[in-house]
Coordinates of C-alpha atoms in Angstrom, one line a residue:
K48 CA 133.6 96.8 140.2
Y49 CA 131.5 94.6 138.0
W50 CA 128.4 96.8 137.6
T51 CA 129.3 100.0 135.6
V52 CA 127.6 102.1 133.0
E53 CA 129.2 100.1 130.3
T54 CA 128.5 96.6 131.6
G55 CA 125.1 97.3 133.1
P56 CA 123.1 96.8 129.9
G57 CA 125.0 93.6 129.2
Y58 CA 123.9 92.1 132.5
I59 CA 120.3 93.2 132.0
M60 CA 120.2 91.6 128.5
F61 CA 121.8 88.5 129.8
G62 CA 119.1 88.1 132.4
L63 CA 116.3 88.8 129.9
W64 CA 117.6 86.4 127.4
S65 CA 118.1 83.8 130.0
I66 CA 114.4 84.0 131.0
F67 CA 113.4 83.9 127.4
F68 CA 115.6 80.9 126.7
I69 CA 114.1 79.0 129.7
A70 CA 110.6 79.9 128.7
T71 CA 111.3 78.7 125.2
I72 CA 112.4 75.3 126.4
F73 CA 109.3 74.7 128.4
F74 CA 106.6 76.4 126.4
F75 CA 107.6 76.4 122.7
E76 CA 105.7 74.1 120.4
E77 CA 106.0 73.6 116.7
P78 CA 103.0 75.2 115.0
E79 CA 100.8 73.1 112.7
R80 CA 100.8 74.0 109.1
N81 CA 97.4 73.9 107.5
F82 CA 98.5 73.6 103.9
T83 CA 100.3 70.3 104.7
K84 CA 97.0 68.9 105.8
T85 CA 94.7 70.3 103.1
K86 CA 97.0 69.6 100.1
L87 CA 98.7 66.2 100.5
K88 CA 100.8 65.1 97.6
P89 CA 101.4 61.5 96.7
T90 CA 104.6 60.0 98.3
K91 CA 107.2 58.1 96.4
K92 CA 105.8 54.9 97.7
S93 CA 102.3 55.7 96.6
K94 CA 103.6 56.7 93.1
L95 CA 105.5 53.4 92.9
E96 CA 102.4 51.5 93.8
M97 CA 100.4 53.4 91.2
V98 CA 103.0 52.7 88.5
N99 CA 104.0 49.2 89.3
G100 CA 101.1 47.7 91.2
S101 CA 97.9 49.0 89.6
S102 CA 99.4 49.2 86.2
T103 CA 100.7 45.6 86.4
N104 CA 97.4 44.3 87.5
D105 CA 95.6 46.1 84.7
S106 CA 98.1 45.0 82.1
S107 CA 98.1 41.4 83.3
A108 CA 94.3 41.4 83.2
N109 CA 94.5 42.5 79.6
G110 CA 97.1 39.9 78.8
E111 CA 100.0 42.3 78.6
S112 CA 103.3 41.4 80.2
K113 CA 104.8 45.0 80.5
P114 CA 103.1 48.0 82.2
L115 CA 102.4 50.7 79.8
L116 CA 102.9 53.5 82.3
L117 CA 106.4 52.5 83.3
Q118 CA 108.2 54.9 81.0
N119 CA 110.9 57.4 81.5
G120 CA 108.4 60.2 82.2
S121 CA 106.9 58.3 85.1
Q122 CA 110.3 57.4 86.5
D123 CA 111.4 61.0 86.4
S124 CA 108.3 62.1 88.3
I125 CA 109.2 59.7 91.1
K126 CA 112.5 61.5 91.7
S127 CA 112.5 64.1 94.5
E128 CA 111.4 67.5 93.4
K129 CA 113.8 70.4 93.7
L130 CA 112.9 73.6 95.5
P131 CA 111.7 76.3 93.2
S132 CA 114.3 79.0 92.4
L133 CA 114.0 82.3 94.2
W134 CA 116.2 84.2 91.8
T135 CA 113.3 84.6 89.3
N136 CA 110.8 85.4 92.0
V137 CA 110.6 89.2 91.8
P138 CA 108.6 89.9 95.0
V139 CA 110.8 87.6 97.2
M140 CA 114.1 89.0 95.9
T141 CA 112.8 92.6 96.2
T142 CA 111.7 92.2 99.8
L143 CA 115.0 90.5 100.8
V144 CA 116.9 93.4 99.2
I145 CA 114.7 95.9 101.0
Y146 CA 115.2 94.1 104.3
F147 CA 119.0 94.2 103.8
V148 CA 118.9 97.9 103.1
L149 CA 116.7 98.9 106.0
K150 CA 118.8 96.9 108.5
L151 CA 121.9 98.5 107.0
V152 CA 120.5 102.1 107.4
L153 CA 119.2 101.3 110.9
E154 CA 122.5 99.9 112.1
C155 CA 124.4 102.9 110.8
L156 CA 122.0 105.3 112.5
L157 CA 122.1 103.6 115.9
S158 CA 125.9 102.8 115.8
S159 CA 126.8 106.4 115.0
T160 CA 124.6 108.0 117.6
A161 CA 127.1 108.1 120.4
T162 CA 129.9 109.4 118.2
L163 CA 127.9 112.0 116.3
S164 CA 126.1 113.4 119.3
A165 CA 129.3 113.7 121.2
Y166 CA 131.2 115.3 118.3
Y167 CA 128.5 117.9 117.3
F168 CA 126.7 118.5 120.6
D169 CA 129.0 117.3 123.4
W170 CA 126.5 114.8 124.6
D171 CA 127.7 112.3 127.2
M172 CA 126.6 108.7 127.5
T173 CA 123.6 109.5 129.6
Q174 CA 122.2 111.9 127.0
S175 CA 122.8 109.7 124.0
G176 CA 121.5 106.7 125.9
T177 CA 118.3 108.6 126.8
Y178 CA 117.9 109.5 123.1
L179 CA 118.2 105.9 122.0
A180 CA 115.8 104.8 124.7
I181 CA 113.2 107.3 123.5
L182 CA 113.7 106.0 119.9
G183 CA 113.1 102.5 121.1
L184 CA 109.8 103.5 122.8
L185 CA 108.6 105.0 119.5
M186 CA 108.5 101.5 118.0
F187 CA 105.2 100.7 119.7
P188 CA 103.0 103.5 118.4
T189 CA 104.7 103.1 115.0
N190 CA 103.7 99.5 114.7
L191 CA 100.2 100.3 115.9
V192 CA 99.8 102.9 113.1
I193 CA 101.2 100.5 110.5
A194 CA 98.8 97.8 111.7
R195 CA 95.8 100.2 111.2
L196 CA 97.1 101.4 107.8
S197 CA 97.5 97.8 106.6
L198 CA 93.7 97.4 106.8
R199 CA 93.3 100.1 104.2
Y200 CA 96.5 99.9 102.0
E201 CA 98.3 97.1 100.3
D202 CA 101.7 96.0 101.5
R203 CA 103.5 97.4 98.4
E204 CA 101.9 100.8 99.0
L205 CA 103.1 100.9 102.5
I206 CA 106.5 99.8 101.4
M207 CA 106.8 102.7 98.9
G208 CA 105.6 105.2 101.4
T209 CA 108.1 104.2 104.1
L210 CA 110.9 104.0 101.6
L211 CA 110.2 107.6 100.6
M212 CA 110.1 108.5 104.3
M213 CA 113.5 106.9 104.8
L214 CA 114.9 108.8 101.8
V215 CA 113.7 112.1 103.2
G216 CA 115.2 111.2 106.5
C217 CA 118.6 110.4 105.0
V218 CA 118.7 113.6 102.9
G219 CA 117.6 115.8 105.9
F220 CA 120.1 114.1 108.2
L221 CA 123.1 115.5 106.3
Y222 CA 125.2 118.5 107.2
Y223 CA 125.3 121.0 104.3
G224 CA 127.8 123.4 105.8
L225 CA 125.2 126.2 106.3
G226 CA 125.9 127.3 109.9
S227 CA 126.1 124.9 112.7
Y228 CA 124.6 121.4 112.8
S229 CA 121.5 121.8 115.0
V230 CA 120.1 119.4 117.6
V231 CA 116.6 119.8 116.1
Q232 CA 117.8 118.7 112.6
Y233 CA 119.7 115.7 114.1
V234 CA 116.8 114.6 116.3
F235 CA 114.0 115.2 113.8
F236 CA 115.5 113.4 110.8
G237 CA 117.0 110.7 113.0
V238 CA 113.6 110.0 114.3
C239 CA 112.3 110.0 110.7
I240 CA 114.9 107.4 109.7
F241 CA 114.3 105.2 112.8
L242 CA 110.5 105.2 112.4
S243 CA 110.6 104.6 108.6
T244 CA 113.0 101.6 108.9
N245 CA 110.9 100.0 111.7
A246 CA 107.6 100.8 109.9
L247 CA 109.0 99.3 106.7
E248 CA 109.9 96.0 108.3
G249 CA 106.2 95.1 108.9
P250 CA 104.7 95.3 105.4
N251 CA 107.9 94.1 103.9
M252 CA 108.0 90.8 105.9
S253 CA 104.2 90.5 105.3
L254 CA 104.7 90.6 101.5
L255 CA 107.6 88.1 101.8
S256 CA 105.4 85.6 103.7
K257 CA 102.7 85.9 101.1
T258 CA 104.9 85.6 98.0
I259 CA 107.5 83.0 98.9
P260 CA 106.8 79.5 97.6
K261 CA 105.2 77.1 100.1
E262 CA 108.0 74.6 99.6
W263 CA 110.3 77.2 101.4
A264 CA 108.2 77.0 104.5
K265 CA 109.6 73.6 105.5
G266 CA 112.9 72.4 106.9
T267 CA 115.8 74.5 108.2
F268 CA 116.8 76.4 105.1
N269 CA 113.5 78.2 104.8
S270 CA 112.1 81.7 104.3
G271 CA 112.6 82.6 108.0
L272 CA 116.3 81.7 107.7
L273 CA 116.7 83.7 104.5
A274 CA 115.1 86.8 106.1
T275 CA 117.3 86.4 109.2
E276 CA 120.4 86.1 107.2
A277 CA 119.5 89.1 105.0
G278 CA 119.0 91.2 108.2
T279 CA 122.2 89.9 109.8
A280 CA 124.1 90.7 106.6
G281 CA 122.7 94.3 106.6
R282 CA 123.7 94.9 110.2
A283 CA 127.2 93.4 109.6
A284 CA 127.6 95.6 106.5
G285 CA 126.5 98.6 108.4
D286 CA 129.1 98.1 111.1
L287 CA 131.9 97.5 108.7
F288 CA 130.9 100.5 106.6
I289 CA 130.6 103.0 109.5
S290 CA 133.9 101.7 110.9
A291 CA 135.6 102.3 107.6
I292 CA 134.3 105.9 107.5
A293 CA 135.1 106.7 111.1
Y294 CA 138.7 105.5 110.5
Q295 CA 139.2 108.5 108.3
G296 CA 138.1 110.9 111.1
F297 CA 135.0 111.8 113.0
E298 CA 134.4 114.9 110.9
Y299 CA 133.7 112.7 107.9
L300 CA 131.4 110.3 109.7
L301 CA 128.1 112.1 109.1
D302 CA 128.1 112.9 105.4
G303 CA 130.5 110.1 104.6
T304 CA 128.0 107.6 106.0
F305 CA 124.6 109.0 105.1
V306 CA 125.3 110.3 101.6
P307 CA 126.0 106.7 100.3
L308 CA 123.0 105.5 102.3
G309 CA 120.8 108.1 100.8
I310 CA 121.9 107.0 97.3
L311 CA 121.3 103.4 98.2
V312 CA 117.8 104.1 99.5
L313 CA 117.1 106.1 96.3
L314 CA 118.1 103.2 94.1
T315 CA 116.1 100.8 96.3
T316 CA 113.0 103.0 95.9
I317 CA 113.5 103.2 92.1
I318 CA 113.8 99.4 91.9
T319 CA 110.7 99.0 94.1
W320 CA 108.7 101.4 91.9
K321 CA 109.9 99.5 88.7
C322 CA 108.7 96.2 90.2
F323 CA 105.6 97.7 91.8
S324 CA 103.1 95.8 89.6
K325 CA 104.7 92.5 90.5
L326 CA 104.8 93.1 94.3
E327 CA 101.6 91.2 95.1
P328 CA 100.7 87.7 96.3
A329 CA 100.1 85.2 93.6
D330 CA 96.6 83.8 93.2
D331 CA 95.9 80.4 94.7
D332 CA 95.2 79.0 91.3
D333 CA 98.5 80.2 89.9
S334 CA 100.5 78.9 92.8
D335 CA 99.1 75.3 92.6

């Protein structure tokens, strides 16, 4: 029997990704980058011509045998320019750290759903799957709300608000030993965590795209790859972390996972608040 409850989602995703892959082959086109057209820098050849050609002509006309501009400084400027360092770029590094944390928290929430719901509430796969499906559908209204709020608030303000919402979700998600762990508490604060992580991704990536140097928008090792790798690292770390906690026993899974995550989100919120004044796009005059 090939089609089962466990293998059905895999077949569906295989079909959807196959359609997407075929559509990408036939319809995807590389977008044009406006800044490459509006701000053209001299090439190595043009620099050489300026240094050797025009300077030699001017110097020969004046009776000089050696170009005056052919010095070490001009030779160094001909060398290929290195990409600007990102380690000193506060907005870029902050957004990458936030992206890592939100993917880590989201992965732990989703990966622990089946185990926690079965352990505390005796949910079967159908019930936990329905819960996850409802969570997924909540992404659309959440993104619409964030899109409307982005017209009134800055990216950094939305980032702080969603980080605080994520922190509240992690704290409320814990089991404090007072009576039984209720379904209302689990669902409410689980939805809070899910919505905050998805809402945070929009303004966070928006700020990253506005603050990363333009030199990192070219080639393969660019800003998109950095963001993808940060998210992948967060998901991988989340899977490893939750597996290590579950190895000790399912009774430790809830608090053992979300207490450290709450502390991590708190530290991320503090760092973001400390760097709040720097989390804004640079002026065009400053970036040139």
